[in-house]
């Protein structure tokens, strides 16, 4: 029921960064603010979702302002302003949020410090969701109790991409099948499974749904549509 915008929650982001800095898990450097990863990860050095070892992680080496970090694996909570980019004022200077900060700030505002389910694609497990957990837990929040990561959708064996031009839009799907049939097709595989879209596969799902629909209709006619049994 709520679709918050990051641009409307900069004060909440500032509050979260203050909490992290006060707890010794973040630091300001050259107009940026970074999360100190090693200050939070436990003795086993294991990341909770991806089960990666911290010791095996390496920096990509092509991140702007890499020299401002205490450690190459630290990630940006806030990035200093650059010419031509939108910017907001903070105690550490003008800038914009990093990729992860806004999610924790908005989730905490509307769902509280601990909530039940966090969803997302499997491609977001690392680093995005790992970093959300890190910054929220380090600030003292429980964050999500359960994580549900959905598999990705490919098209005829290829990754769906705007650059390739194989993006399947919902209006196009609804031109080929009714909403209930599209839902039946999309829920036919386990939510964590990779799903390959094709017109043929959609057509098979439509036929299967219509067989079920026909059975229910005939059953209702046999027992009486208005009877208690039909209900």
Coordinates of C-alpha atoms in Angstrom, one line a residue:
X1 CA 0.0 0.0 0.0
X2 CA 3.0 2.3 0.3
X3 CA 5.5 3.0 -2.5
X4 CA 8.0 5.4 -0.9
X5 CA 10.6 7.4 -2.9
X6 CA 14.2 7.6 -1.9
X7 CA 14.2 11.4 -2.6
X8 CA 11.6 11.9 0.1
X9 CA 13.5 10.1 2.8
X10 CA 16.9 11.8 3.0
X11 CA 16.3 12.8 6.7
X12 CA 15.8 9.1 7.6
X13 CA 19.0 8.2 5.8
X14 CA 20.9 10.9 7.7
X15 CA 19.6 9.5 10.9
X16 CA 20.7 6.0 10.0
X17 CA 24.2 7.2 9.1
X18 CA 24.5 9.0 12.4
X19 CA 23.6 5.8 14.2
X20 CA 26.2 3.8 12.3
X21 CA 28.9 6.4 12.9
X22 CA 28.1 6.6 16.6
X23 CA 28.3 2.8 16.9
X24 CA 31.7 2.8 15.1
X25 CA 30.4 1.0 12.0
X26 CA 30.7 3.9 9.5
X27 CA 33.0 6.8 8.8
X28 CA 33.0 10.0 6.7
X29 CA 35.8 10.5 4.3
X30 CA 36.2 13.3 1.7
X31 CA 32.5 14.1 1.4
X32 CA 31.6 10.4 1.2
X33 CA 30.3 8.1 4.1
X34 CA 31.4 4.5 4.1
X35 CA 30.3 1.4 6.0
X36 CA 33.1 -0.3 7.8
X37 CA 32.5 -3.9 6.8
X38 CA 35.1 -5.6 9.0
X39 CA 33.7 -3.8 12.1
X40 CA 30.4 -5.7 11.6
X41 CA 31.2 -9.2 10.2
X42 CA 31.5 -11.9 12.9
X43 CA 34.6 -13.9 13.7
X44 CA 33.8 -16.6 11.1
X45 CA 33.8 -13.9 8.4
X46 CA 30.8 -15.4 6.8
X47 CA 28.1 -13.3 5.1
X48 CA 24.6 -14.5 6.2
X49 CA 22.8 -14.8 2.8
X50 CA 25.3 -15.7 0.2
X51 CA 27.5 -17.6 2.6
X52 CA 30.6 -16.0 1.2
X53 CA 33.8 -15.6 3.2
X54 CA 35.0 -12.1 3.8
X55 CA 38.5 -13.3 3.2
X56 CA 37.7 -14.3 -0.3
X57 CA 36.2 -10.9 -1.3
X58 CA 38.2 -8.6 -3.5
X59 CA 37.5 -5.0 -4.6
X60 CA 36.7 -4.5 -8.3
X61 CA 39.3 -1.8 -8.3
X62 CA 37.4 0.5 -10.6
X63 CA 35.3 2.3 -7.9
X64 CA 35.5 6.1 -8.0
X65 CA 37.2 7.6 -4.8
X66 CA 38.6 4.1 -3.9
X67 CA 41.4 5.9 -2.0
X68 CA 38.9 7.4 0.4
X69 CA 38.1 4.0 1.9
X70 CA 39.8 2.5 4.9
X71 CA 39.4 -0.9 3.3
X72 CA 38.7 -1.7 -0.3
X73 CA 35.7 -3.9 0.7
X74 CA 33.9 -1.0 2.5
X75 CA 30.8 0.2 0.7
X76 CA 29.4 3.7 0.2
X77 CA 26.4 4.9 2.3
X78 CA 26.6 8.4 0.9
X79 CA 28.4 9.8 -2.1
X80 CA 29.7 13.4 -2.4
X81 CA 28.1 15.6 -5.0
X82 CA 29.3 15.6 -8.5
X83 CA 28.6 18.3 -11.2
X84 CA 25.3 17.7 -12.9
X85 CA 24.0 15.2 -10.4
X86 CA 21.1 15.7 -8.0
X87 CA 22.3 16.4 -4.5
X88 CA 21.0 16.8 -1.0
X89 CA 22.5 18.6 2.0
X90 CA 23.8 16.5 5.0
X91 CA 26.2 17.1 7.9
X92 CA 29.0 15.6 5.7
X93 CA 28.3 17.8 2.7
X94 CA 26.0 17.7 -0.3
X95 CA 25.6 14.4 -2.1
X96 CA 23.3 11.5 -2.8
X97 CA 22.7 8.1 -1.2
X98 CA 24.5 4.9 -2.1
X99 CA 22.6 2.0 -3.6
X100 CA 21.8 0.3 -0.2
X101 CA 21.2 3.0 2.4
X102 CA 17.8 4.1 1.1
X103 CA 16.3 0.6 1.4
X104 CA 17.1 0.1 5.0
X105 CA 16.0 3.7 5.9
X106 CA 12.6 3.4 4.2
X107 CA 11.9 -0.2 5.4
X108 CA 12.6 0.9 9.0
X109 CA 10.3 3.9 8.7
X110 CA 7.3 2.0 7.4
X111 CA 7.8 -1.6 8.8
X112 CA 9.7 -0.9 12.0
X113 CA 13.2 -2.1 13.1
X114 CA 12.2 -5.8 12.5
X115 CA 9.7 -7.1 10.0
X116 CA 8.8 -10.5 8.6
X117 CA 9.5 -10.9 4.9
X118 CA 11.9 -9.3 2.4
X119 CA 11.7 -10.2 -1.2
X120 CA 13.8 -9.7 -4.3
X121 CA 15.5 -11.4 -7.2
X122 CA 18.4 -13.9 -6.7
X123 CA 20.7 -11.4 -8.4
X124 CA 20.3 -9.0 -5.4
X125 CA 21.5 -11.4 -2.8
X126 CA 25.0 -10.1 -3.1
X127 CA 25.9 -7.4 -2.6
X128 CA 22.7 -5.5 -2.2
X129 CA 20.8 -7.6 0.4
X130 CA 24.0 -8.5 2.2
X131 CA 24.7 -4.8 2.6
X132 CA 21.1 -4.0 3.7
X133 CA 21.5 -6.6 6.5
X134 CA 24.9 -5.3 7.5
X135 CA 23.9 -1.6 7.8
X136 CA 20.6 -2.4 9.5
X137 CA 21.9 -4.9 12.0
X138 CA 25.0 -2.8 12.7
X139 CA 22.6 0.1 13.6
X140 CA 20.8 -2.2 16.1
X141 CA 17.8 -3.2 14.0
X142 CA 16.7 -6.8 13.5
X143 CA 15.6 -6.1 9.9
X144 CA 14.0 -9.0 7.9
X145 CA 13.3 -12.4 9.6
X146 CA 12.8 -14.2 6.3
X147 CA 14.2 -13.7 2.8
X148 CA 12.4 -14.9 -0.3
X149 CA 14.5 -14.6 -3.5
X150 CA 12.7 -15.3 -6.8
X151 CA 14.4 -16.8 -9.8
X152 CA 15.0 -14.8 -12.9
X153 CA 12.9 -14.8 -16.1
X154 CA 14.6 -15.5 -19.4
X155 CA 13.2 -15.3 -22.9
X156 CA 13.8 -18.2 -25.3
X157 CA 16.9 -19.1 -23.3
X158 CA 18.3 -15.5 -23.2
X159 CA 18.5 -13.1 -20.3
X160 CA 15.7 -10.5 -20.6
X161 CA 17.4 -7.2 -21.5
X162 CA 16.4 -3.8 -23.0
X163 CA 19.6 -3.8 -24.9
X164 CA 18.8 -7.1 -26.5
X165 CA 15.2 -6.0 -27.2
X166 CA 13.6 -9.2 -25.8
X167 CA 11.7 -7.5 -22.9
X168 CA 8.2 -9.0 -22.4
X169 CA 5.7 -6.3 -21.3
X170 CA 2.6 -7.0 -19.3
X171 CA 0.3 -5.4 -21.9
X172 CA 1.7 -7.7 -24.5
X173 CA 1.1 -10.7 -22.4
X174 CA -2.5 -9.6 -21.7
X175 CA -3.0 -9.4 -25.4
X176 CA -2.2 -13.1 -25.7
X177 CA -3.9 -14.5 -22.5
X178 CA -6.4 -13.5 -19.8
X179 CA -5.0 -12.2 -16.5
X180 CA -5.9 -15.4 -14.7
X181 CA -4.1 -17.5 -17.4
X182 CA -1.0 -15.3 -17.1
X183 CA -1.0 -15.7 -13.3
X184 CA -1.4 -19.5 -13.7
X185 CA 1.6 -19.6 -16.1
X186 CA 3.8 -17.4 -13.9
X187 CA 3.0 -19.5 -10.8
X188 CA 3.5 -22.9 -12.4
X189 CA 7.2 -23.0 -11.4
X190 CA 8.7 -22.7 -7.9
X191 CA 9.3 -19.1 -7.2
X192 CA 13.1 -19.7 -6.8
X193 CA 13.4 -21.4 -10.1
X194 CA 14.7 -19.9 -13.3
X195 CA 11.8 -19.5 -15.7
X196 CA 12.1 -19.4 -19.5
X197 CA 9.3 -17.5 -21.3
X198 CA 8.1 -18.5 -24.7
X199 CA 4.8 -18.0 -26.5
X200 CA 4.6 -21.8 -26.8
X201 CA 5.0 -22.2 -23.0
X202 CA 2.3 -19.5 -22.4
X203 CA 0.0 -21.3 -24.8
X204 CA 0.4 -24.6 -23.0
X205 CA -0.4 -22.9 -19.7
X206 CA -3.5 -21.3 -21.2
X207 CA -4.7 -24.7 -22.4
X208 CA -4.1 -26.3 -19.0
X209 CA -5.9 -23.5 -17.2
X210 CA -8.9 -23.8 -19.6
X211 CA -9.1 -27.5 -18.9
X212 CA -9.3 -26.8 -15.2
X213 CA -11.8 -24.1 -15.8
X214 CA -13.9 -26.4 -18.0
X215 CA -13.8 -29.1 -15.3
X216 CA -15.0 -26.7 -12.6
X217 CA -17.8 -25.5 -14.9
X218 CA -19.0 -29.0 -15.7
X219 CA -18.8 -30.0 -12.1
X220 CA -20.9 -27.0 -11.0
X221 CA -23.5 -27.9 -13.7
X222 CA -23.8 -31.5 -12.5
X223 CA -24.2 -30.7 -8.8
X224 CA -26.2 -27.5 -9.3
X225 CA -24.6 -24.1 -9.4
X226 CA -26.6 -22.8 -6.5
X227 CA -26.3 -25.8 -4.2
X228 CA -24.2 -26.0 -1.1
X229 CA -22.0 -28.7 -2.7
X230 CA -21.1 -26.4 -5.6
X231 CA -20.0 -23.7 -3.2

